[in-house]
mmCIF file of C-alpha atoms and ligand atoms in Angstrom:
data_model
loop_
_atom_site.group_PDB
_atom_site.id
_atom_site.type_symbol
_atom_site.label_atom_id
_atom_site.label_comp_id
_atom_site.label_asym_id
_atom_site.label_seq_id
_atom_site.Cartn_x
_atom_site.Cartn_y
_atom_site.Cartn_z
ATOM 1 C CA MET A 885 66.666 155.608 138.062
ATOM 2 C CA ASP A 886 68.332 153.393 135.138
ATOM 3 C CA THR A 887 70.528 154.543 132.485
ATOM 4 C CA VAL A 888 67.566 154.576 129.819
ATOM 5 C CA THR A 889 65.400 157.035 131.674
ATOM 6 C CA VAL A 890 68.210 159.770 132.133
ATOM 7 C CA SER A 891 69.064 159.488 128.729
ATOM 8 C CA ASN A 892 65.496 160.074 127.246
ATOM 9 C CA ALA A 893 65.123 162.576 129.800
ATOM 10 C CA ASN A 894 67.334 164.751 127.592
ATOM 11 C CA LEU A 895 66.269 163.504 124.302
ATOM 12 C CA LEU A 896 62.422 163.274 124.920
ATOM 13 C CA ASP A 897 59.796 165.590 126.694
ATOM 14 C CA TYR A 898 56.514 163.941 128.564
ATOM 15 C CA LEU A 899 53.114 165.132 128.260
ATOM 16 C CA ASN A 900 50.630 163.335 130.925
ATOM 17 C CA ASP A 901 47.060 164.024 130.176
ATOM 18 C CA PRO A 902 47.499 166.988 128.821
ATOM 19 C CA SER A 903 44.888 169.974 129.333
ATOM 20 C CA PRO A 904 43.889 172.055 126.590
ATOM 21 C CA ARG A 905 45.856 175.111 127.934
ATOM 22 C CA THR A 906 49.065 173.216 127.190
ATOM 23 C CA LEU A 907 47.958 172.160 123.541
ATOM 24 C CA GLY A 908 47.096 175.475 122.261
ATOM 25 C CA ARG A 909 44.036 176.499 119.982
ATOM 26 C CA SER A 910 45.995 175.126 116.743
ATOM 27 C CA PRO A 911 48.196 172.021 115.833
ATOM 28 C CA LEU A 912 50.427 174.884 114.477
ATOM 29 C CA GLU A 913 50.347 176.698 118.355
ATOM 30 C CA TRP A 914 50.706 173.213 119.606
ATOM 31 C CA LEU A 915 53.961 172.731 117.343
ATOM 32 C CA ASP A 916 55.169 176.339 118.319
ATOM 33 C CA ARG A 917 55.281 175.074 122.113
ATOM 34 C CA LEU A 918 56.616 171.616 121.446
ATOM 35 C CA ASN A 919 60.647 171.616 122.209
ATOM 36 C CA LYS A 920 61.679 168.117 121.611
ATOM 37 C CA PRO A 921 60.707 164.410 120.185
ATOM 38 C CA THR A 922 57.350 164.121 122.824
ATOM 39 C CA VAL A 923 56.030 161.406 124.704
ATOM 40 C CA VAL A 924 52.130 161.464 125.440
ATOM 41 C CA HIS A 925 50.399 159.611 127.913
ATOM 42 C CA VAL A 926 46.944 159.355 128.232
ATOM 43 C CA ALA A 927 45.008 157.429 130.935
ATOM 44 C CA GLY A 928 42.663 154.715 130.213
ATOM 45 C CA ARG A 929 39.599 153.337 131.669
ATOM 46 C CA ASP A 930 41.282 150.020 131.755
ATOM 47 C CA ARG A 931 44.599 150.628 133.013
ATOM 48 C CA SER A 932 45.977 147.403 132.653
ATOM 49 C CA ARG A 933 46.238 148.138 128.811
ATOM 50 C CA THR A 934 48.074 150.220 126.254
ATOM 51 C CA ARG A 935 47.737 151.184 122.870
ATOM 52 C CA ALA A 936 50.423 153.182 121.026
ATOM 53 C CA MET A 937 50.361 155.328 118.206
ATOM 54 C CA ALA A 938 53.514 157.197 116.649
ATOM 55 C CA THR A 939 53.147 160.165 114.293
ATOM 56 C CA LEU A 940 54.966 162.844 112.811
ATOM 57 C CA LEU A 941 58.324 161.014 111.842
ATOM 58 C CA HIS A 942 58.668 162.662 109.048
ATOM 59 C CA GLY A 943 58.314 166.489 109.875
ATOM 60 C CA ASN A 944 56.138 167.071 106.609
ATOM 61 C CA GLU A 945 53.106 164.674 107.339
ATOM 62 C CA PRO A 946 50.943 166.309 109.802
ATOM 63 C CA SER A 947 47.512 164.110 109.725
ATOM 64 C CA GLY A 948 48.384 162.528 112.819
ATOM 65 C CA LEU A 949 49.538 165.680 114.611
ATOM 66 C CA PHE A 950 46.700 167.292 113.561
ATOM 67 C CA ALA A 951 44.405 164.039 114.874
ATOM 68 C CA LEU A 952 45.835 163.969 117.865
ATOM 69 C CA HIS A 953 45.698 167.723 118.757
ATOM 70 C CA ARG A 954 41.903 167.612 118.170
ATOM 71 C CA TRP A 955 41.393 164.568 120.016
ATOM 72 C CA LEU A 956 43.377 165.623 123.015
ATOM 73 C CA LEU A 957 41.454 169.089 122.805
ATOM 74 C CA GLU A 958 38.005 166.911 123.240
ATOM 75 C CA GLN A 959 39.464 165.387 126.354
ATOM 76 C CA HIS A 960 38.321 161.616 125.366
ATOM 77 C CA THR A 961 39.161 159.054 128.211
ATOM 78 C CA PRO A 962 40.228 156.033 125.813
ATOM 79 C CA GLU A 963 39.174 152.655 126.661
ATOM 80 C CA VAL A 964 43.005 151.856 127.547
ATOM 81 C CA ASN A 965 45.829 153.680 128.164
ATOM 82 C CA MET A 966 47.565 156.026 125.069
ATOM 83 C CA LEU A 967 50.931 156.206 124.888
ATOM 84 C CA PHE A 968 51.424 158.832 121.611
ATOM 85 C CA LEU A 969 55.235 159.293 119.916
ATOM 86 C CA LEU A 970 55.833 162.318 118.472
ATOM 87 C CA GLY A 971 58.929 161.666 116.309
ATOM 88 C CA GLY A 972 60.312 164.639 113.889
ATOM 89 C CA VAL A 973 59.239 167.864 116.055
ATOM 90 C CA TYR A 974 62.442 169.143 115.104
ATOM 91 C CA PRO A 975 62.133 169.024 111.324
ATOM 92 C CA ALA A 976 58.299 169.628 111.678
ATOM 93 C CA LYS A 977 59.452 173.123 113.179
ATOM 94 C CA ILE A 978 61.541 174.411 110.682
ATOM 95 C CA PRO A 979 59.606 177.228 108.941
ATOM 96 C CA PRO A 980 57.568 176.887 107.164
ATOM 97 C CA ALA A 981 56.163 174.661 109.616
ATOM 98 C CA PHE A 982 55.450 170.900 108.462
ATOM 99 C CA SER A 983 57.411 171.039 105.360
ATOM 100 C CA SER A 984 60.689 169.428 105.877
ATOM 101 C CA ARG A 985 60.652 165.754 106.276
ATOM 102 C CA GLN A 986 64.010 165.451 108.028
ATOM 103 C CA LEU A 987 66.528 167.917 109.128
ATOM 104 C CA PRO A 988 68.971 169.079 106.293
ATOM 105 C CA GLU A 989 71.872 167.368 107.607
ATOM 106 C CA GLY A 990 69.840 164.605 109.536
ATOM 107 C CA ARG A 991 68.509 161.007 108.722
ATOM 108 C CA ASP A 992 64.984 159.748 107.843
ATOM 109 C CA LEU A 993 64.134 158.408 111.369
ATOM 110 C CA ASN A 994 62.033 156.042 109.826
ATOM 111 C CA ARG A 995 65.311 154.332 108.723
ATOM 112 C CA CYS A 996 66.566 154.429 112.178
ATOM 113 C CA PHE A 997 64.772 151.867 114.185
ATOM 114 C CA LYS A 998 67.500 149.527 113.906
ATOM 115 C CA GLU A 999 70.923 149.072 115.137
ATOM 116 C CA PRO A 1000 73.808 151.070 115.418
ATOM 117 C CA PHE A 1001 71.212 153.690 116.155
ATOM 118 C CA GLU A 1002 73.824 155.938 114.902
ATOM 119 C CA GLY A 1003 73.613 160.098 115.089
ATOM 120 C CA GLU A 1004 70.946 161.985 116.242
ATOM 121 C CA GLU A 1005 67.983 160.537 114.649
ATOM 122 C CA GLY A 1006 69.355 157.062 116.023
ATOM 123 C CA ALA A 1007 68.970 158.351 119.511
ATOM 124 C CA ILE A 1008 65.847 159.182 119.192
ATOM 125 C CA ALA A 1009 64.684 156.118 117.298
ATOM 126 C CA LYS A 1010 66.430 154.265 120.264
ATOM 127 C CA ALA A 1011 64.595 156.390 123.170
ATOM 128 C CA MET A 1012 61.536 155.888 121.508
ATOM 129 C CA LEU A 1013 61.672 152.015 121.271
ATOM 130 C CA ALA A 1014 62.912 152.258 125.384
ATOM 131 C CA GLU A 1015 59.385 154.256 125.543
ATOM 132 C CA LEU A 1016 57.570 151.274 123.803
ATOM 133 C CA ARG A 1017 59.173 148.618 125.613
ATOM 134 C CA LYS A 1018 58.283 150.460 128.971
ATOM 135 C CA ALA A 1019 54.583 150.720 128.117
ATOM 136 C CA GLN A 1020 54.416 147.451 126.434
ATOM 137 C CA PRO A 1021 51.440 148.094 124.457
ATOM 138 C CA GLU A 1022 49.078 145.564 122.794
ATOM 139 C CA CYS A 1023 49.827 146.873 119.587
ATOM 140 C CA LEU A 1024 51.390 150.014 117.455
ATOM 141 C CA LEU A 1025 50.284 152.461 114.419
ATOM 142 C CA ASP A 1026 52.685 154.583 113.011
ATOM 143 C CA VAL A 1027 50.592 157.303 111.223
ATOM 144 C CA HIS A 1028 52.153 159.076 107.881
ATOM 145 C CA ASN A 1029 51.161 161.004 104.812
ATOM 146 C CA THR A 1030 51.604 159.999 101.407
ATOM 147 C CA SER A 1031 53.576 162.026 99.174
ATOM 148 C CA GLY A 1032 51.236 162.803 96.118
ATOM 149 C CA THR A 1033 47.225 162.506 96.710
ATOM 150 C CA GLY A 1034 46.007 159.078 96.516
ATOM 151 C CA PRO A 1035 44.060 156.934 98.886
ATOM 152 C CA ALA A 1036 44.741 155.707 102.195
ATOM 153 C CA PHE A 1037 46.561 152.376 102.801
ATOM 154 C CA ALA A 1038 48.418 150.530 105.218
ATOM 155 C CA VAL A 1039 51.515 148.782 105.340
ATOM 156 C CA SER A 1040 53.003 146.036 107.493
ATOM 157 C CA ILE A 1041 56.013 143.534 107.570
ATOM 158 C CA THR A 1042 53.108 140.750 108.843
ATOM 159 C CA ASN A 1043 49.738 139.706 107.508
ATOM 160 C CA ASP A 1044 47.385 138.245 110.042
ATOM 161 C CA ALA A 1045 43.944 138.903 111.783
ATOM 162 C CA ALA A 1046 45.315 141.530 114.381
ATOM 163 C CA HIS A 1047 47.274 143.443 111.322
ATOM 164 C CA GLN A 1048 44.562 143.362 109.318
ATOM 165 C CA ALA A 1049 42.062 144.424 112.270
ATOM 166 C CA LEU A 1050 44.399 147.245 112.965
ATOM 167 C CA THR A 1051 44.683 148.411 109.138
ATOM 168 C CA SER A 1052 40.633 148.528 108.971
ATOM 169 C CA LEU A 1053 40.410 151.048 111.231
ATOM 170 C CA TYR A 1054 41.417 153.166 108.665
ATOM 171 C CA THR A 1055 41.610 151.489 105.299
ATOM 172 C CA ASP A 1056 40.438 148.578 103.057
ATOM 173 C CA ARG A 1057 44.251 148.022 101.750
ATOM 174 C CA LEU A 1058 47.232 146.714 103.236
ATOM 175 C CA ILE A 1059 50.816 146.429 101.602
ATOM 176 C CA MET A 1060 52.656 143.377 103.201
ATOM 177 C CA THR A 1061 56.417 143.740 102.674
ATOM 178 C CA ASP A 1062 59.257 141.550 103.305
ATOM 179 C CA LEU A 1063 61.820 144.301 102.981
ATOM 180 C CA ARG A 1064 63.402 145.803 105.962
ATOM 181 C CA LEU A 1065 64.755 149.033 106.239
ATOM 182 C CA GLY A 1066 64.726 150.238 109.895
ATOM 183 C CA ALA A 1067 61.360 151.260 110.058
ATOM 184 C CA LEU A 1068 59.158 151.600 112.925
ATOM 185 C CA MET A 1069 56.846 149.122 111.807
ATOM 186 C CA GLU A 1070 59.366 146.439 112.199
ATOM 187 C CA TYR A 1071 58.652 146.485 115.984
ATOM 188 C CA SER A 1072 56.071 143.629 114.562
ATOM 189 C CA GLU A 1073 59.249 141.589 115.422
ATOM 190 C CA GLN A 1074 59.024 142.174 118.894
ATOM 191 C CA GLU A 1075 55.284 140.510 118.957
ATOM 192 C CA VAL A 1076 53.624 143.612 118.858
ATOM 193 C CA PRO A 1077 50.737 144.084 116.070
ATOM 194 C CA THR A 1078 52.341 147.039 114.153
ATOM 195 C CA VAL A 1079 50.911 148.664 111.111
ATOM 196 C CA THR A 1080 52.114 151.811 109.510
ATOM 197 C CA ILE A 1081 48.983 154.085 108.377
ATOM 198 C CA GLU A 1082 49.421 156.114 104.901
ATOM 199 C CA CYS A 1083 46.405 158.293 105.357
ATOM 200 C CA GLY A 1084 46.651 160.145 101.961
ATOM 201 C CA GLY A 1085 48.390 163.482 101.144
ATOM 202 C CA ALA A 1086 49.445 165.768 103.634
ATOM 203 C CA GLN A 1087 47.959 168.587 101.730
ATOM 204 C CA ASP A 1088 44.343 166.651 101.734
ATOM 205 C CA ASP A 1089 41.915 167.506 104.226
ATOM 206 C CA HIS A 1090 40.420 163.859 103.684
ATOM 207 C CA ALA A 1091 43.931 162.357 105.113
ATOM 208 C CA HIS A 1092 43.354 164.701 108.222
ATOM 209 C CA GLN A 1093 39.850 163.764 108.816
ATOM 210 C CA LEU A 1094 40.743 159.991 108.363
ATOM 211 C CA ALA A 1095 43.597 160.351 110.760
ATOM 212 C CA TYR A 1096 41.063 161.900 113.483
ATOM 213 C CA GLU A 1097 38.358 159.049 112.686
ATOM 214 C CA GLY A 1098 40.891 156.349 112.745
ATOM 215 C CA LEU A 1099 42.362 157.631 116.230
ATOM 216 C CA VAL A 1100 38.756 157.746 117.865
ATOM 217 C CA ARG A 1101 38.099 154.248 116.779
ATOM 218 C CA TYR A 1102 41.556 152.944 117.729
ATOM 219 C CA ALA A 1103 41.348 154.622 121.218
ATOM 220 C CA SER A 1104 37.423 154.086 121.947
ATOM 221 C CA ARG A 1105 36.863 150.529 120.978
ATOM 222 C CA SER A 1106 37.664 147.278 123.783
ATOM 223 C CA ASP A 1107 39.052 145.380 120.870
ATOM 224 C CA VAL A 1108 41.044 146.338 118.002
ATOM 225 C CA LEU A 1109 42.701 143.060 116.970
ATOM 226 C CA SER A 1110 40.125 140.844 116.296
ATOM 227 C CA LEU A 1111 39.010 140.643 112.672
ATOM 228 C CA GLU A 1112 35.396 139.973 113.917
ATOM 229 C CA LYS A 1113 35.491 143.528 115.011
ATOM 230 C CA ALA A 1114 36.917 145.142 111.458
ATOM 231 C CA GLU A 1115 35.515 147.983 109.935
ATOM 232 C CA TRP A 1116 36.382 146.460 106.137
ATOM 233 C CA ASN A 1117 37.284 143.546 104.287
ATOM 234 C CA VAL A 1118 40.935 144.147 104.017
ATOM 235 C CA ALA A 1119 42.446 143.585 100.487
ATOM 236 C CA VAL A 1120 46.399 142.544 101.131
ATOM 237 C CA LEU A 1121 49.067 143.266 98.474
ATOM 238 C CA ARG A 1122 52.234 141.232 98.906
ATOM 239 C CA ASN A 1123 55.791 142.679 98.072
ATOM 240 C CA PRO A 1124 55.341 144.822 95.805
ATOM 241 C CA ILE A 1125 58.008 145.547 92.906
ATOM 242 C CA ARG A 1126 59.458 149.435 93.037
ATOM 243 C CA VAL A 1127 59.618 151.157 89.596
ATOM 244 C CA GLU A 1128 62.563 153.227 89.892
ATOM 245 C CA LEU A 1129 63.463 155.807 87.286
ATOM 246 C CA ALA A 1130 67.462 156.087 86.350
ATOM 247 C CA PRO A 1131 68.794 159.094 87.723
ATOM 248 C CA GLU A 1132 69.972 160.705 84.809
ATOM 249 C CA ALA A 1133 66.586 160.122 82.997
ATOM 250 C CA THR A 1134 64.169 162.931 82.359
ATOM 251 C CA ILE A 1135 60.223 162.763 83.196
ATOM 252 C CA GLU A 1136 57.391 165.041 81.816
ATOM 253 C CA TYR A 1137 53.692 164.954 83.057
ATOM 254 C CA ARG A 1138 51.845 166.013 79.251
ATOM 255 C CA LEU A 1139 48.661 164.842 77.852
ATOM 256 C CA GLU A 1140 51.135 164.140 74.954
ATOM 257 C CA PRO A 1141 55.122 163.616 74.775
ATOM 258 C CA SER A 1142 56.873 166.477 73.924
ATOM 259 C CA GLY A 1143 59.658 164.592 72.417
ATOM 260 C CA HIS A 1144 62.334 165.702 74.937
ATOM 261 C CA ALA A 1145 61.634 163.549 77.882
ATOM 262 C CA ASP A 1146 63.005 160.154 78.404
ATOM 263 C CA LEU A 1147 59.101 158.989 79.843
ATOM 264 C CA THR A 1148 56.124 160.860 79.801
ATOM 265 C CA PHE A 1149 52.962 160.244 82.150
ATOM 266 C CA PRO A 1150 49.553 162.132 81.624
ATOM 267 C CA PRO A 1151 49.261 164.927 84.590
ATOM 268 C CA ASP A 1152 46.350 162.274 85.881
ATOM 269 C CA ILE A 1153 48.194 159.444 86.466
ATOM 270 C CA GLU A 1154 47.447 159.686 90.054
ATOM 271 C CA HIS A 1155 43.805 158.582 89.280
ATOM 272 C CA ARG A 1156 45.533 154.984 88.500
ATOM 273 C CA ASN A 1157 46.420 154.498 92.237
ATOM 274 C CA PHE A 1158 45.217 151.183 93.274
ATOM 275 C CA GLY A 1159 43.397 150.650 90.056
ATOM 276 C CA ILE A 1160 43.621 147.416 87.816
ATOM 277 C CA VAL A 1161 45.461 148.267 84.530
ATOM 278 C CA SER A 1162 45.016 145.635 82.132
ATOM 279 C CA PRO A 1163 48.062 144.730 79.257
ATOM 280 C CA ASP A 1164 45.565 146.613 76.565
ATOM 281 C CA GLU A 1165 45.433 150.164 78.695
ATOM 282 C CA PRO A 1166 48.755 152.533 77.846
ATOM 283 C CA LEU A 1167 50.333 154.446 81.117
ATOM 284 C CA GLY A 1168 52.267 156.705 79.229
ATOM 285 C CA TRP A 1169 55.125 157.307 76.435
ATOM 286 C CA ILE A 1170 58.851 155.954 76.752
ATOM 287 C CA GLY A 1171 61.525 157.912 74.622
ATOM 288 C CA LYS A 1172 64.409 156.995 72.560
ATOM 289 C CA LYS A 1173 66.239 155.309 75.000
ATOM 290 C CA GLY A 1174 63.329 152.935 75.874
ATOM 291 C CA LEU A 1175 62.599 150.981 79.349
ATOM 292 C CA GLY A 1176 66.400 150.895 79.893
ATOM 293 C CA ILE A 1177 65.980 154.066 81.994
ATOM 294 C CA LEU A 1178 63.633 152.158 84.361
ATOM 295 C CA THR A 1179 64.356 149.421 87.001
ATOM 296 C CA ALA A 1180 62.149 147.061 88.886
ATOM 297 C CA ILE A 1181 63.655 146.182 92.460
ATOM 298 C CA SER A 1182 61.572 143.404 94.410
ATOM 299 C CA HIS A 1183 63.053 142.561 97.791
ATOM 300 C CA ASN A 1184 66.394 144.595 97.541
ATOM 301 C CA ARG A 1185 67.092 142.366 94.224
ATOM 302 C CA THR A 1186 66.710 144.168 90.647
ATOM 303 C CA GLU A 1187 64.304 142.174 88.160
ATOM 304 C CA ASN A 1188 63.698 142.190 84.626
ATOM 305 C CA MET A 1189 61.975 145.583 83.879
ATOM 306 C CA GLU A 1190 60.554 143.439 80.504
ATOM 307 C CA GLN A 1191 58.253 141.083 82.755
ATOM 308 C CA VAL A 1192 56.634 144.491 84.106
ATOM 309 C CA LEU A 1193 56.202 146.632 81.045
ATOM 310 C CA ARG A 1194 56.212 146.699 77.250
ATOM 311 C CA VAL A 1195 56.555 149.210 74.821
ATOM 312 C CA LYS A 1196 54.671 149.498 71.730
ATOM 313 C CA ASP A 1197 54.340 151.994 69.070
ATOM 314 C CA GLY A 1198 56.647 154.112 72.036
ATOM 315 C CA GLN A 1199 53.535 153.750 74.419
ATOM 316 C CA ILE A 1200 54.463 151.608 77.974
ATOM 317 C CA TYR A 1201 51.819 149.043 78.865
ATOM 318 C CA PRO A 1202 51.619 146.703 81.493
ATOM 319 C CA ALA A 1203 52.848 143.294 80.652
ATOM 320 C CA GLN A 1204 50.012 141.393 82.725
ATOM 321 C CA ALA A 1205 47.522 142.908 84.528
ATOM 322 C CA ILE A 1206 48.880 144.855 87.562
ATOM 323 C CA LYS A 1207 47.613 147.135 90.288
ATOM 324 C CA ALA A 1208 50.018 150.268 90.482
ATOM 325 C CA PHE A 1209 49.931 152.484 93.804
ATOM 326 C CA MET A 1210 51.957 155.010 95.283
ATOM 327 C CA ILE A 1211 52.325 156.657 91.850
ATOM 328 C CA THR A 1212 53.408 160.545 91.699
ATOM 329 C CA THR A 1213 52.919 163.165 89.733
ATOM 330 C CA ASN A 1214 55.961 165.039 91.567
ATOM 331 C CA PRO A 1215 59.055 164.727 89.215
ATOM 332 C CA VAL A 1216 61.061 165.656 92.220
ATOM 333 C CA ILE A 1217 59.803 162.411 94.066
ATOM 334 C CA ALA A 1218 59.651 160.183 91.192
ATOM 335 C CA LYS A 1219 63.312 160.493 90.821
ATOM 336 C CA SER A 1220 64.704 160.778 94.107
ATOM 337 C CA ASP A 1221 62.267 158.047 95.490
ATOM 338 C CA CYS A 1222 60.500 155.880 92.818
ATOM 339 C CA LEU A 1223 57.888 156.237 90.132
ATOM 340 C CA PHE A 1224 55.543 153.889 91.617
ATOM 341 C CA TYR A 1225 54.908 150.437 93.129
ATOM 342 C CA ALA A 1226 52.878 147.356 91.685
ATOM 343 C CA VAL A 1227 51.700 143.783 92.203
ATOM 344 C CA LYS A 1228 49.772 141.783 90.099
ATOM 345 C CA ALA A 1229 46.039 142.208 89.590
ATOM 346 C CA THR A 1230 45.182 139.638 92.430
ATOM 347 C CA GLY A 1231 47.704 141.070 94.790
ATOM 348 C CA GLU A 1232 50.171 138.956 94.582
ATOM 349 C CA PRO A 1233 54.049 139.800 93.846
ATOM 350 C CA ILE A 1234 55.020 140.331 90.199
ATOM 351 C CA PHE A 1235 58.413 138.420 90.752
HETATM 352 ZN ZN1 ZN B 1290 56.302 159.368 106.322
#
């Protein structure tokens, strides 16, 4: 036994072809029985090949685990061997279940898939990568939920036929990014096509259903990497900019500005997700501080906000036709993460 196996045995639990009795009747019962990040192996018809799927890297994003629980209970025989990696079991188990993204003092597991693998999350990420190297999967999916409601989309660092074909198992939108953050999808760099799937909101039944239907397609097809077999035509959005709000700025979601906030968006702003917004369509209202409270960031570089948004009579308009997505109506996320992402209406980068 080599050292990797010895240390992984402490960090991870293993389930081989789990029976319905092991799984419990509901995903919550199963979560109760999970004690550690867990590796699930299911033998396929073709035992010479393996496909991998990670999920629950964020403990409050349960669609992938719900889908896997349902799929395992149904006792399918997949086309090829399946390797499932359940990452954030510890945060997911903090009551109320599936409400914590990460441990209170812990790190975001999906930022830990790179050297130096520090702390407990770094060790878990390293152990998961060792499982992938051992299994040598032909491809890898990482299934998440978005923070808002919004439609599903995929994210990858590569845009080729294999990545588009994987995307098309779940959705017709692929965001390609050159940003490197230590996310699991960067496993693409190991020549294994890897796509992150954002199924939609964590509370959204449609997201759970999509996660399940996508898993059925992923596990049952003989070929998931050729575009000829693809489910949908995939629209590729390249290198979106992140629009961030200054930490001290205030935001409100109202039909009209109250005059107290630096930025006001209408409560239905989420309906703008993935639609094209033309330069004559207002997005919201800006306060007295103007656009200075917003930052546009592309590939880790700060850009000129006025090339993205313009202000006229206190209202904000796109400076050119844009496609915006991951728009949130949660003020906590708007302030701690970002307001939205945007590309040109054509899908090309703004900068
Ligand atoms: Zn996530």
